[in-house]
Short mmCIF file of C-alpha atoms in Angstrom, two decimals:
data_model
loop_
_atom_site.label_atom_id
_atom_site.label_comp_id
_atom_site.label_asym_id
_atom_site.label_seq_id
_atom_site.Cartn_x
_atom_site.Cartn_y
_atom_site.Cartn_z
CA MET A 1 140.94 205.62 152.45
CA GLU A 2 137.22 205.85 153.14
CA GLU A 3 135.38 202.54 152.83
CA LYS A 4 132.34 202.64 150.57
CA MET A 5 129.22 201.26 152.23
CA THR A 6 127.01 199.06 150.08
CA ALA A 7 123.60 197.67 150.90
CA PRO A 8 123.31 193.90 151.23
CA ALA A 9 121.97 192.15 148.13
CA SER A 10 118.91 191.03 150.08
CA LEU A 11 118.10 194.65 150.94
CA ASN A 12 118.46 195.76 147.33
CA GLY A 13 116.20 192.92 146.24
CA SER A 14 113.60 193.82 148.84
CA GLN A 15 113.73 197.45 147.74
CA SER A 16 113.12 196.44 144.12
CA VAL A 17 110.13 194.36 145.16
CA ASP A 18 108.73 197.26 147.18
CA ARG A 19 109.19 199.61 144.24
CA ALA A 20 107.61 197.21 141.77
CA LEU A 21 104.60 196.67 144.00
CA GLY A 22 104.31 200.42 144.45
CA LEU A 23 104.19 200.85 140.67
CA LEU A 24 101.60 198.08 140.40
CA SER A 25 99.42 199.93 142.88
CA LEU A 26 99.99 203.18 140.97
CA VAL A 27 98.98 201.61 137.65
CA SER A 28 95.73 200.51 139.28
CA TYR A 29 94.99 204.13 140.18
CA PHE A 30 94.63 205.01 136.50
CA GLY A 31 91.80 202.50 136.08
CA ASP A 32 90.33 201.97 132.65
CA GLN A 33 92.06 205.02 131.18
CA GLY A 34 95.50 203.57 131.79
CA GLY A 35 98.65 205.49 132.66
CA SER A 36 101.38 206.77 130.39
CA LEU A 37 105.03 206.24 131.22
CA SER A 38 105.51 209.95 131.88
CA GLU A 39 102.53 210.01 134.29
CA ILE A 40 103.80 206.96 136.14
CA VAL A 41 107.31 208.43 136.37
CA GLU A 42 105.95 211.73 137.66
CA GLN A 43 103.75 210.21 140.31
CA GLY A 44 105.89 207.21 141.21
CA GLY A 45 108.92 209.24 142.24
CA LEU A 46 111.41 207.02 140.39
CA ASN A 47 113.55 207.91 137.40
CA LYS A 48 112.44 206.88 133.93
CA PRO A 49 114.91 203.98 133.37
CA THR A 50 114.06 202.42 136.75
CA THR A 51 110.34 202.85 136.19
CA ARG A 52 110.55 201.30 132.75
CA ARG A 53 112.63 198.37 134.03
CA LEU A 54 110.18 197.61 136.81
CA LEU A 55 107.19 197.93 134.49
CA LEU A 56 108.78 195.44 132.11
CA ALA A 57 109.20 193.01 135.02
CA LEU A 58 105.52 193.46 135.91
CA ILE A 59 104.58 192.89 132.26
CA ARG A 60 106.57 189.66 132.16
CA SER A 61 104.68 188.47 135.23
CA GLY A 62 101.33 189.34 133.65
CA LEU A 63 100.47 191.81 136.38
CA VAL A 64 100.67 194.79 134.00
CA GLU A 65 99.88 195.14 130.29
CA GLN A 66 100.83 197.84 127.80
CA ASP A 67 98.49 198.77 124.99
CA ALA A 68 100.33 198.36 121.70
CA GLN A 69 98.76 201.46 120.16
CA THR A 70 98.41 203.98 122.99
CA ARG A 71 101.47 202.71 124.93
CA ARG A 72 99.53 203.22 128.15
CA TYR A 73 99.83 200.78 131.03
CA TYR A 74 96.97 198.82 132.61
CA LEU A 75 96.53 196.08 135.17
CA GLY A 76 97.15 192.73 133.48
CA GLN A 77 95.37 189.42 133.32
CA GLU A 78 97.31 187.94 136.22
CA ALA A 79 96.21 190.83 138.44
CA TYR A 80 92.63 189.92 137.57
CA VAL A 81 93.25 186.27 138.44
CA LEU A 82 94.80 187.16 141.78
CA GLY A 83 91.95 189.52 142.56
CA THR A 84 89.40 186.87 141.69
CA LEU A 85 91.11 184.38 143.98
CA ALA A 86 91.23 186.95 146.78
CA THR A 87 87.46 187.43 146.64
CA ARG A 88 87.10 184.01 148.25
CA ARG A 89 88.58 185.56 151.38
CA TYR A 90 87.63 189.22 150.99
CA GLY A 91 84.44 188.85 148.97
CA LEU A 92 82.71 192.14 149.71
CA LEU A 93 81.78 192.70 146.07
CA GLN A 94 80.31 189.24 145.73
CA ILE A 95 78.09 189.57 148.77
CA THR A 96 76.87 193.06 147.87
CA ARG A 97 75.82 192.39 144.27
CA ASP A 98 72.30 191.29 145.20
CA SER A 99 71.83 194.33 147.41
CA LEU A 100 73.03 196.68 144.69
CA SER A 101 70.62 195.08 142.22
CA ILE A 102 67.77 195.44 144.69
CA LEU A 103 68.56 199.09 145.38
CA SER A 104 68.75 200.02 141.70
CA ALA A 105 65.58 198.08 140.91
CA LYS A 106 63.58 199.67 143.73
CA THR A 107 64.85 203.23 143.29
CA GLN A 108 65.48 203.22 139.51
CA ASP A 109 68.65 205.14 140.31
CA THR A 110 72.27 204.04 140.10
CA SER A 111 73.86 202.39 143.12
CA PHE A 112 77.52 201.86 144.01
CA LEU A 113 79.89 199.95 146.23
CA SER A 114 82.99 201.80 147.41
CA ILE A 115 85.89 200.83 149.66
CA GLN A 116 88.76 202.69 151.29
CA ARG A 117 92.21 202.56 149.79
CA GLU A 118 94.71 204.61 151.77
CA THR A 119 93.35 208.19 151.81
CA TYR A 120 90.98 207.59 148.88
CA ALA A 121 87.72 205.78 148.29
CA VAL A 122 87.53 203.51 145.24
CA CYS A 123 84.32 202.56 143.43
CA LEU A 124 84.27 198.78 143.00
CA HIS A 125 80.94 198.46 141.25
CA ARG A 126 78.28 200.58 139.57
CA GLU A 127 74.77 199.13 139.21
CA GLU A 128 72.72 201.05 136.66
CA GLY A 129 69.16 202.11 137.37
CA THR A 130 66.38 202.42 134.82
CA TYR A 131 65.57 206.10 135.30
CA PRO A 132 66.27 207.77 131.93
CA ILE A 133 68.24 210.71 133.34
CA ARG A 134 71.37 209.49 135.10
CA THR A 135 74.37 210.98 136.77
CA HIS A 136 77.83 209.81 135.70
CA ALA A 137 79.86 211.23 138.58
CA LEU A 138 81.19 207.82 139.52
CA GLN A 139 82.24 204.78 137.52
CA ALA A 140 83.81 201.50 138.61
CA GLY A 141 87.51 202.12 139.16
CA TYR A 142 87.14 205.84 139.84
CA ARG A 143 88.54 207.16 143.07
CA HIS A 144 88.04 210.32 145.06
CA PRO A 145 89.70 211.55 148.25
CA LEU A 146 87.90 210.29 151.32
CA GLY A 147 85.03 212.62 152.08
CA VAL A 148 84.28 213.40 148.43
CA GLY A 149 80.97 211.79 147.40
CA GLY A 150 78.25 210.00 149.35
CA GLY A 151 79.93 206.60 149.85
CA SER A 152 83.36 208.11 150.43
CA LEU A 153 81.97 210.50 153.05
CA ALA A 154 80.10 207.68 154.78
CA ILE A 155 83.36 205.74 155.17
CA LEU A 156 85.31 208.74 156.46
CA ALA A 157 82.62 209.62 159.01
CA THR A 158 83.08 206.24 160.73
CA MET A 159 86.70 206.95 161.59
CA PRO A 160 88.11 208.44 164.81
CA ASP A 161 88.58 212.20 164.67
CA ASP A 162 92.36 212.01 164.93
CA GLU A 163 92.49 209.69 161.93
CA ILE A 164 90.20 212.03 160.00
CA ASP A 165 92.58 214.90 160.76
CA ILE A 166 95.51 212.97 159.28
CA ILE A 167 93.59 211.94 156.16
CA LEU A 168 92.30 215.45 155.47
CA ALA A 169 95.77 216.89 155.96
CA ALA A 170 97.21 214.32 153.54
CA ASN A 171 94.53 215.15 150.95
CA GLU A 172 94.44 218.91 151.46
CA ALA A 173 96.43 219.81 148.34
CA VAL A 174 94.33 217.71 145.96
CA LEU A 175 91.10 218.86 147.60
CA LEU A 176 91.98 222.53 147.15
CA ALA A 177 93.22 221.99 143.60
CA ASP A 178 90.55 219.66 142.22
CA TYR A 179 87.50 220.07 144.46
CA PRO A 180 86.89 223.78 145.05
CA ASN A 181 83.55 223.08 146.76
CA LEU A 182 85.07 220.58 149.17
CA PRO A 183 87.90 222.13 151.20
CA PRO A 184 88.77 220.24 154.41
CA TRP A 185 86.60 222.49 156.59
CA GLN A 186 83.55 221.67 154.44
CA ILE A 187 84.21 217.94 154.70
CA ARG A 188 84.41 218.30 158.48
CA GLU A 189 80.97 219.93 158.47
CA ASP A 190 79.65 217.16 156.23
CA ILE A 191 81.05 214.55 158.63
CA ALA A 192 79.19 216.17 161.53
CA ALA A 193 75.97 216.19 159.48
CA THR A 194 76.50 212.54 158.51
CA ARG A 195 76.87 211.46 162.10
CA GLU A 196 73.81 213.43 163.14
CA GLN A 197 71.42 212.28 160.42
CA GLY A 198 72.72 208.72 160.09
CA PHE A 199 73.66 208.86 156.42
CA ALA A 200 76.06 210.78 154.21
CA LEU A 201 74.80 213.30 151.70
CA ASN A 202 76.61 214.87 148.78
CA PRO A 203 74.36 217.78 147.76
CA GLY A 204 75.97 218.40 144.39
CA ARG A 205 79.37 219.40 145.71
CA ILE A 206 81.23 217.73 142.82
CA LEU A 207 78.67 218.49 140.10
CA ALA A 208 75.74 220.78 140.84
CA ASN A 209 73.00 218.48 139.50
CA SER A 210 74.56 215.23 140.72
CA TRP A 211 73.60 214.29 144.27
CA GLY A 212 74.55 211.21 146.24
CA ILE A 213 73.60 209.50 149.48
CA GLY A 214 75.74 206.92 151.25
CA LEU A 215 75.74 204.49 154.16
CA ALA A 216 78.75 202.68 155.59
CA ILE A 217 79.04 198.89 155.83
CA HIS A 218 80.77 197.61 158.96
CA PHE A 219 82.73 194.54 159.90
CA PRO A 220 81.58 192.97 163.18
CA ASP A 221 84.43 194.73 165.01
CA GLY A 222 83.13 198.14 163.91
CA ARG A 223 85.61 198.92 161.14
CA ALA A 224 84.18 200.23 157.89
CA ALA A 225 84.27 197.51 155.23
CA GLY A 226 83.00 199.92 152.58
CA ALA A 227 79.86 201.85 151.71
CA LEU A 228 76.75 201.65 149.60
CA SER A 229 75.64 204.79 147.83
CA ILE A 230 72.96 205.95 145.43
CA ALA A 231 73.34 208.81 142.96
CA ALA A 232 70.61 210.75 141.22
CA ILE A 233 69.86 214.14 139.75
CA ASP A 234 69.02 216.81 142.30
CA SER A 235 65.26 216.74 141.67
CA ARG A 236 65.23 213.09 142.79
CA MET A 237 67.18 213.69 145.98
CA GLN A 238 64.97 216.06 147.94
CA PRO A 239 64.66 215.68 151.77
CA ALA A 240 61.68 213.29 151.82
CA ARG A 241 63.30 210.96 149.30
CA GLN A 242 66.64 211.13 151.07
CA GLN A 243 65.01 209.47 154.07
CA GLU A 244 63.35 206.89 151.83
CA LEU A 245 66.63 206.01 150.12
CA ALA A 246 68.50 205.88 153.42
CA GLU A 247 66.00 203.39 154.82
CA LEU A 248 66.29 201.17 151.75
CA MET A 249 70.07 201.20 152.11
CA ARG A 250 69.87 200.40 155.84
CA ILE A 251 67.93 197.25 155.03
CA GLU A 252 70.57 196.13 152.54
CA VAL A 253 73.47 197.11 154.79
CA LYS A 254 72.09 194.88 157.54
CA LYS A 255 71.94 191.97 155.10
CA ILE A 256 75.51 192.55 153.97
CA GLU A 257 76.84 192.90 157.51
CA ALA A 258 75.18 189.61 158.46
CA ARG A 259 76.96 187.93 155.55
CA LEU A 260 80.26 189.58 156.45
CA ALA A 261 80.03 188.11 159.94
CA HIS A 262 80.26 184.65 158.38
CA LEU A 263 82.77 185.47 155.65
CA GLN A 264 85.82 184.80 157.82
CA PRO A 265 86.65 184.76 161.52
CA LEU A 266 86.85 188.23 163.00
CA ASN A 267 90.28 187.68 164.49
CA ASP A 268 91.59 186.58 161.09
CA ARG A 269 90.88 189.90 159.38
CA PRO A 270 93.72 192.35 158.85
CA LYS A 271 93.65 195.27 161.24
CA ARG A 272 93.29 198.79 159.95
CA ALA A 273 96.58 200.44 159.23
CA SER A 274 97.63 203.09 161.69
CA ALA A 275 96.54 206.54 160.60
CA ALA A 276 100.05 207.78 161.23
CA GLY A 277 101.24 205.53 158.43
CA VAL A 278 98.69 206.71 155.90
CA LYS A 279 100.16 208.53 152.93
CA SER A 280 98.35 210.43 150.25
CA ARG A 281 98.80 209.62 146.59
CA ALA A 282 97.98 212.21 143.97
CA ARG A 283 95.17 211.14 141.71
CA PRO A 284 96.34 210.34 138.17
CA GLU A 285 93.70 212.54 136.64
CA ARG A 286 90.75 214.36 138.02
CA MET A 287 87.72 212.11 137.66
CA LYS A 288 84.60 213.96 136.64
CA ALA A 289 81.05 212.96 135.98
#
């Protein structure tokens, strides 16, 4: 009689924790629009009963909330509390707020802070400018594959070429499906241009009249901490002004990097995950301007 092998209880428990945390991360990908149960099931790779059970556990912990009317799932209050506490240690948003305010005040255009999350770039903050005609290609919480948009491209261009190859391969399907003007070969060309000119430029590749310029922020060890970017309509992003905006961002990036050097000891920062371990996650819904 064949003996049935069962996983130890500790392993099952660990697997449940991993799955729950994976769903928590997935819920965050939907941002302010929230995610429906069917969307979370489809993209999470778990069956509906398991997904629902884990979401209920996350709701009980306060990490996830469900809107009573729409039934969509959002990050909960406890997730906000944990994030707020984490900013004491990883306070990039806190130390960039002044710089974002300065950039938007001086340029009258909208400025952004973005960070890397796996193979995507996430917008952490949008600082509105006063110019009456604005571009809405990026909002706080939106994410694009790395290489899509000024800040996202600036981050990707800092990486080693072999890591770029892995990221572009992981994102190839979503790039071809959702970003017809940004296939992997185009992003590679944009990376080369970024490295040559010293700043990233999105010349309306997502929306024709929405241009963006980005500059990476570095930790003292050279890793990209994130990126500042400025978006404007095409008439306000011509070559002469590109240089002007890039110089303004360089000034602010230097300030931020000086603050980062004192945020926490360099050897206490987490190291970048190996590119070989990077996995792509399909975007919940195509984010448009």
